[in-house]
Amino acid sequence: MTLEEFFRNLRSDILNYNNGRTDTSAFIIWFLENFFRIDRQDAIDCVCDQQNDKGIDAIFVDDEEEIIYLIQSKFSPTDHQNQGDNDLRNFIGAKQWFTNSENLNNLLESTASNELKSLIKSSKLNEKTHYALRLVFITNKNFNVHANEFIAINEDLEAWDCNDLHNKYTYFADNDVKFPVKDLYLSNTSKIEYNLPDGTIARAYTISAKELVKLEGIQDRTLFYKNVRYSVGKTRVNKSIKDNILDQSQHNNFFLYHNGITIVCEELNEDLSNSKISIGNYAVINGCQSMLTLYENKDKLTRNLFILVKIIKLSLNSSLVKDITYYANNQNAIGLKDLRSNDSVQKSLQNEFKELFDDKVFYSRKKGEDLNGYDDIIDKDFAAQIIKAVYLKKPQDTHLKQKLFGDDYNAIFSRKINAEKIYFGYLVYNIIYANSNLLENEKIRNYGLSIFFFSSVIATILEEDNIGKLILENPKEFVTTNKEILENSLKKMWNLITPDINFDIVEYTSDNNNFFDYKNVFKNGEWVRSMTNKIKTDYVRLTRRNENDTFENIYNTFLNEQ
């Protein structure tokens, strides 16, 4: 891909990220999603590109690596513009705001934009001053000699210009890259054969990594032109591969650790008498990051480091290449939540649901289960979020799905939690979701985290009510025998508190320069606690005016009517 083609593709991609945003913001989101490999919504939430942003256009916090990335971008409306060192020097100065708590507090009290301040608070940067700070400067311009000299002497500055982006990102190629025939020597002549009726053949071999890095097109990334996308984020996977490469005692085990590499090619010839194969017009469609890591550490490779290599012979113009590439790169990785599927806690919960609801409600603990024929289906992921919001009162953390099945797992799925408690939380969530039209702010209505927040609010109010407290502690009878009464009561209560919620939101917005940062306030523990107390106080005042509006009286009224 030429630089001109890259510029055209970049501008085309940016259009998909605009949606009313500036080109600079869209550029950052594009970069974070494709190069840092984070979810698009998370990338959107990182951006704070507004007037008076103190030179910070986005903040990304990597809690796993304990790094705070401060990001600035310069997007030019025209191609082939030069980028000097002045912006870079100013950007370095912005780092001082984040070096300690005192400076952060000064920034929060300054004239900086509301969005920047909100992002600082929601990211809890005051609690993370021990994290490493890394500056990331991105531009679609070309660094001139002064910029490159300045970048070279600043170790904490990661800088990307149009050439870096062009070199590190692979798009769908319009024209095939034709590589000459390359001989690859095998560690042994063992292989797996698979032939399709249409003439497509597939083979699996054991090949030394030292042989694989001889393939053409690794350095300039053209080897991966058939891949969906090439991303260069410093991922945990890359680090793990590199660690195993650097530790020669692990080379014999590398074959066992690694999933393998997939190559498509138009020529495949075997010469097993000489323990070699020959491939031509080839492309790597899966294992791109692994190949790059091997290549970048090729001087550390030994003859004891072998890779499982699947080679598929077919025309590179075949539509099957696209399908193979898609499925090879989109298989779900085994994560913590998958590993939890078969533990005793999840098995017990599934059996509890089966016994309690007579096969009408299904608790799904693993992928691929038969979900047909049930009135309600509750996935364990959603159950974890419900427990976090309703019983642990931390709705601001329900989006941190990795933690739910990682560090927080035992606290969430404690022995206090059972099927009836999960189902009660599920009913609360569904009542709010089904009646979210009562919320006047459309953005709040459509923001997933807000439903978990209001579910937590309902639970907090019920803790102060005689029947509500009983339901929270032992909801079995309420969610089975008296389910309809419970649902009607929750709906009535939601109808009663939403007018005050709407007023509180308007008041908060007015007090904050007519700015309601819905993307971040629902992730902010301090705001969650403050607003929860406000809504609860409003409800107490409401019930003092009319005792019939207490949840206990609402529930008993529906019970007597029945």
PDB file of N, CA and C in Angstrom, residues 324-358:
ATOM      1  N   ILE A 324     -11.954 -17.555   5.637  1.00  0.00           N
ATOM      2  CA  ILE A 324     -10.963 -18.182   6.521  1.00  0.00           C
ATOM      3  C   ILE A 324     -10.323 -17.134   7.412  1.00  0.00           C
ATOM      4  N   THR A 325      -9.988 -15.991   6.811  1.00  0.00           N
ATOM      5  CA  THR A 325      -9.355 -14.907   7.566  1.00  0.00           C
ATOM      6  C   THR A 325     -10.267 -14.420   8.673  1.00  0.00           C
ATOM      7  N   TYR A 326     -11.548 -14.242   8.342  1.00  0.00           N
ATOM      8  CA  TYR A 326     -12.501 -13.740   9.336  1.00  0.00           C
ATOM      9  C   TYR A 326     -12.622 -14.695  10.519  1.00  0.00           C
ATOM     10  N   TYR A 327     -12.870 -15.969  10.223  1.00  0.00           N
ATOM     11  CA  TYR A 327     -13.111 -16.913  11.311  1.00  0.00           C
ATOM     12  C   TYR A 327     -11.837 -17.239  12.089  1.00  0.00           C
ATOM     13  N   ALA A 328     -10.704 -17.235  11.400  1.00  0.00           N
ATOM     14  CA  ALA A 328      -9.443 -17.511  12.088  1.00  0.00           C
ATOM     15  C   ALA A 328      -9.095 -16.405  13.071  1.00  0.00           C
ATOM     16  N   ASN A 329      -9.536 -15.190  12.770  1.00  0.00           N
ATOM     17  CA  ASN A 329      -9.181 -14.046  13.613  1.00  0.00           C
ATOM     18  C   ASN A 329     -10.285 -13.631  14.565  1.00  0.00           C
ATOM     19  N   ASN A 330     -11.436 -14.297  14.537  1.00  0.00           N
ATOM     20  CA  ASN A 330     -12.548 -13.880  15.376  1.00  0.00           C
ATOM     21  C   ASN A 330     -13.069 -14.990  16.283  1.00  0.00           C
ATOM     22  N   GLN A 331     -12.280 -16.040  16.434  1.00  0.00           N
ATOM     23  CA  GLN A 331     -12.686 -17.069  17.377  1.00  0.00           C
ATOM     24  C   GLN A 331     -12.543 -16.522  18.786  1.00  0.00           C
ATOM     25  N   ASN A 332     -13.516 -16.815  19.633  1.00  0.00           N
ATOM     26  CA  ASN A 332     -13.487 -16.283  20.989  1.00  0.00           C
ATOM     27  C   ASN A 332     -12.360 -16.909  21.789  1.00  0.00           C
ATOM     28  N   ALA A 333     -11.551 -16.048  22.387  1.00  0.00           N
ATOM     29  CA  ALA A 333     -10.487 -16.548  23.250  1.00  0.00           C
ATOM     30  C   ALA A 333     -11.088 -17.036  24.569  1.00  0.00           C
ATOM     31  N   ILE A 334     -10.404 -17.988  25.199  1.00  0.00           N
ATOM     32  CA  ILE A 334     -10.858 -18.472  26.496  1.00  0.00           C
ATOM     33  C   ILE A 334     -10.470 -17.439  27.537  1.00  0.00           C
ATOM     34  N   GLY A 335     -11.453 -16.840  28.166  1.00  0.00           N
ATOM     35  CA  GLY A 335     -11.193 -15.827  29.172  1.00  0.00           C
ATOM     36  C   GLY A 335     -11.521 -16.352  30.554  1.00  0.00           C
ATOM     37  N   LEU A 336     -11.359 -15.467  31.552  1.00  0.00           N
ATOM     38  CA  LEU A 336     -11.622 -15.866  32.930  1.00  0.00           C
ATOM     39  C   LEU A 336     -13.055 -16.334  33.114  1.00  0.00           C
ATOM     40  N   LYS A 337     -13.995 -15.651  32.454  1.00  0.00           N
ATOM     41  CA  LYS A 337     -15.398 -16.029  32.645  1.00  0.00           C
ATOM     42  C   LYS A 337     -15.668 -17.416  32.062  1.00  0.00           C
ATOM     43  N   ASP A 338     -14.936 -17.792  30.973  1.00  0.00           N
ATOM     44  CA  ASP A 338     -15.094 -19.138  30.425  1.00  0.00           C
ATOM     45  C   ASP A 338     -14.533 -20.182  31.387  1.00  0.00           C
ATOM     46  N   LEU A 339     -13.392 -19.837  32.014  1.00  0.00           N
ATOM     47  CA  LEU A 339     -12.762 -20.778  32.941  1.00  0.00           C
ATOM     48  C   LEU A 339     -13.616 -20.991  34.190  1.00  0.00           C
ATOM     49  N   ARG A 340     -14.448 -19.993  34.519  1.00  0.00           N
ATOM     50  CA  ARG A 340     -15.308 -20.116  35.701  1.00  0.00           C
ATOM     51  C   ARG A 340     -16.549 -20.966  35.431  1.00  0.00           C
ATOM     52  N   SER A 341     -16.828 -21.264  34.167  1.00  0.00           N
ATOM     53  CA  SER A 341     -18.089 -21.923  33.799  1.00  0.00           C
ATOM     54  C   SER A 341     -18.320 -23.234  34.519  1.00  0.00           C
ATOM     55  N   ASN A 342     -17.270 -23.975  34.747  1.00  0.00           N
ATOM     56  CA  ASN A 342     -17.424 -25.307  35.319  1.00  0.00           C
ATOM     57  C   ASN A 342     -17.061 -25.394  36.792  1.00  0.00           C
ATOM     58  N   ASP A 343     -16.907 -24.240  37.457  1.00  0.00           N
ATOM     59  CA  ASP A 343     -16.589 -24.353  38.876  1.00  0.00           C
ATOM     60  C   ASP A 343     -17.852 -24.666  39.678  1.00  0.00           C
ATOM     61  N   SER A 344     -17.677 -25.013  40.913  1.00  0.00           N
ATOM     62  CA  SER A 344     -18.795 -25.499  41.732  1.00  0.00           C
ATOM     63  C   SER A 344     -19.854 -24.423  41.948  1.00  0.00           C
ATOM     64  N   VAL A 345     -19.448 -23.158  42.026  1.00  0.00           N
ATOM     65  CA  VAL A 345     -20.400 -22.068  42.249  1.00  0.00           C
ATOM     66  C   VAL A 345     -21.378 -21.961  41.093  1.00  0.00           C
ATOM     67  N   GLN A 346     -20.865 -21.960  39.877  1.00  0.00           N
ATOM     68  CA  GLN A 346     -21.733 -21.806  38.705  1.00  0.00           C
ATOM     69  C   GLN A 346     -22.622 -23.035  38.508  1.00  0.00           C
ATOM     70  N   LYS A 347     -22.093 -24.200  38.755  1.00  0.00           N
ATOM     71  CA  LYS A 347     -22.911 -25.419  38.652  1.00  0.00           C
ATOM     72  C   LYS A 347     -24.050 -25.394  39.676  1.00  0.00           C
ATOM     73  N   SER A 348     -23.729 -24.965  40.879  1.00  0.00           N
ATOM     74  CA  SER A 348     -24.744 -24.910  41.933  1.00  0.00           C
ATOM     75  C   SER A 348     -25.851 -23.918  41.573  1.00  0.00           C
ATOM     76  N   LEU A 349     -25.468 -22.747  41.077  1.00  0.00           N
ATOM     77  CA  LEU A 349     -26.466 -21.742  40.714  1.00  0.00           C
ATOM     78  C   LEU A 349     -27.380 -22.250  39.607  1.00  0.00           C
ATOM     79  N   GLN A 350     -26.808 -22.928  38.627  1.00  0.00           N
ATOM     80  CA  GLN A 350     -27.635 -23.445  37.541  1.00  0.00           C
ATOM     81  C   GLN A 350     -28.648 -24.465  38.063  1.00  0.00           C
ATOM     82  N   ASN A 351     -28.209 -25.318  38.965  1.00  0.00           N
ATOM     83  CA  ASN A 351     -29.117 -26.308  39.540  1.00  0.00           C
ATOM     84  C   ASN A 351     -30.179 -25.652  40.421  1.00  0.00           C
ATOM     85  N   GLU A 352     -29.795 -24.592  41.150  1.00  0.00           N
ATOM     86  CA  GLU A 352     -30.762 -23.873  41.978  1.00  0.00           C
ATOM     87  C   GLU A 352     -31.868 -23.268  41.122  1.00  0.00           C
ATOM     88  N   PHE A 353     -31.492 -22.649  40.018  1.00  0.00           N
ATOM     89  CA  PHE A 353     -32.492 -22.070  39.120  1.00  0.00           C
ATOM     90  C   PHE A 353     -33.429 -23.149  38.590  1.00  0.00           C
ATOM     91  N   LYS A 354     -32.861 -24.286  38.238  1.00  0.00           N
ATOM     92  CA  LYS A 354     -33.663 -25.377  37.687  1.00  0.00           C
ATOM     93  C   LYS A 354     -34.695 -25.866  38.700  1.00  0.00           C
ATOM     94  N   GLU A 355     -34.277 -26.029  39.936  1.00  0.00           N
ATOM     95  CA  GLU A 355     -35.182 -26.524  40.966  1.00  0.00           C
ATOM     96  C   GLU A 355     -36.204 -25.466  41.377  1.00  0.00           C
ATOM     97  N   LEU A 356     -35.752 -24.215  41.506  1.00  0.00           N
ATOM     98  CA  LEU A 356     -36.624 -23.168  42.017  1.00  0.00           C
ATOM     99  C   LEU A 356     -37.700 -22.756  41.024  1.00  0.00           C
ATOM    100  N   PHE A 357     -37.355 -22.749  39.736  1.00  0.00           N
ATOM    101  CA  PHE A 357     -38.283 -22.217  38.729  1.00  0.00           C
ATOM    102  C   PHE A 357     -38.828 -23.283  37.774  1.00  0.00           C
ATOM    103  N   ASP A 358     -38.595 -24.548  38.111  1.00  0.00           N
ATOM    104  CA  ASP A 358     -39.202 -25.654  37.376  1.00  0.00           C
ATOM    105  C   ASP A 358     -38.969 -25.526  35.869  1.00  0.00           C
TER     106      ASP A 358
END
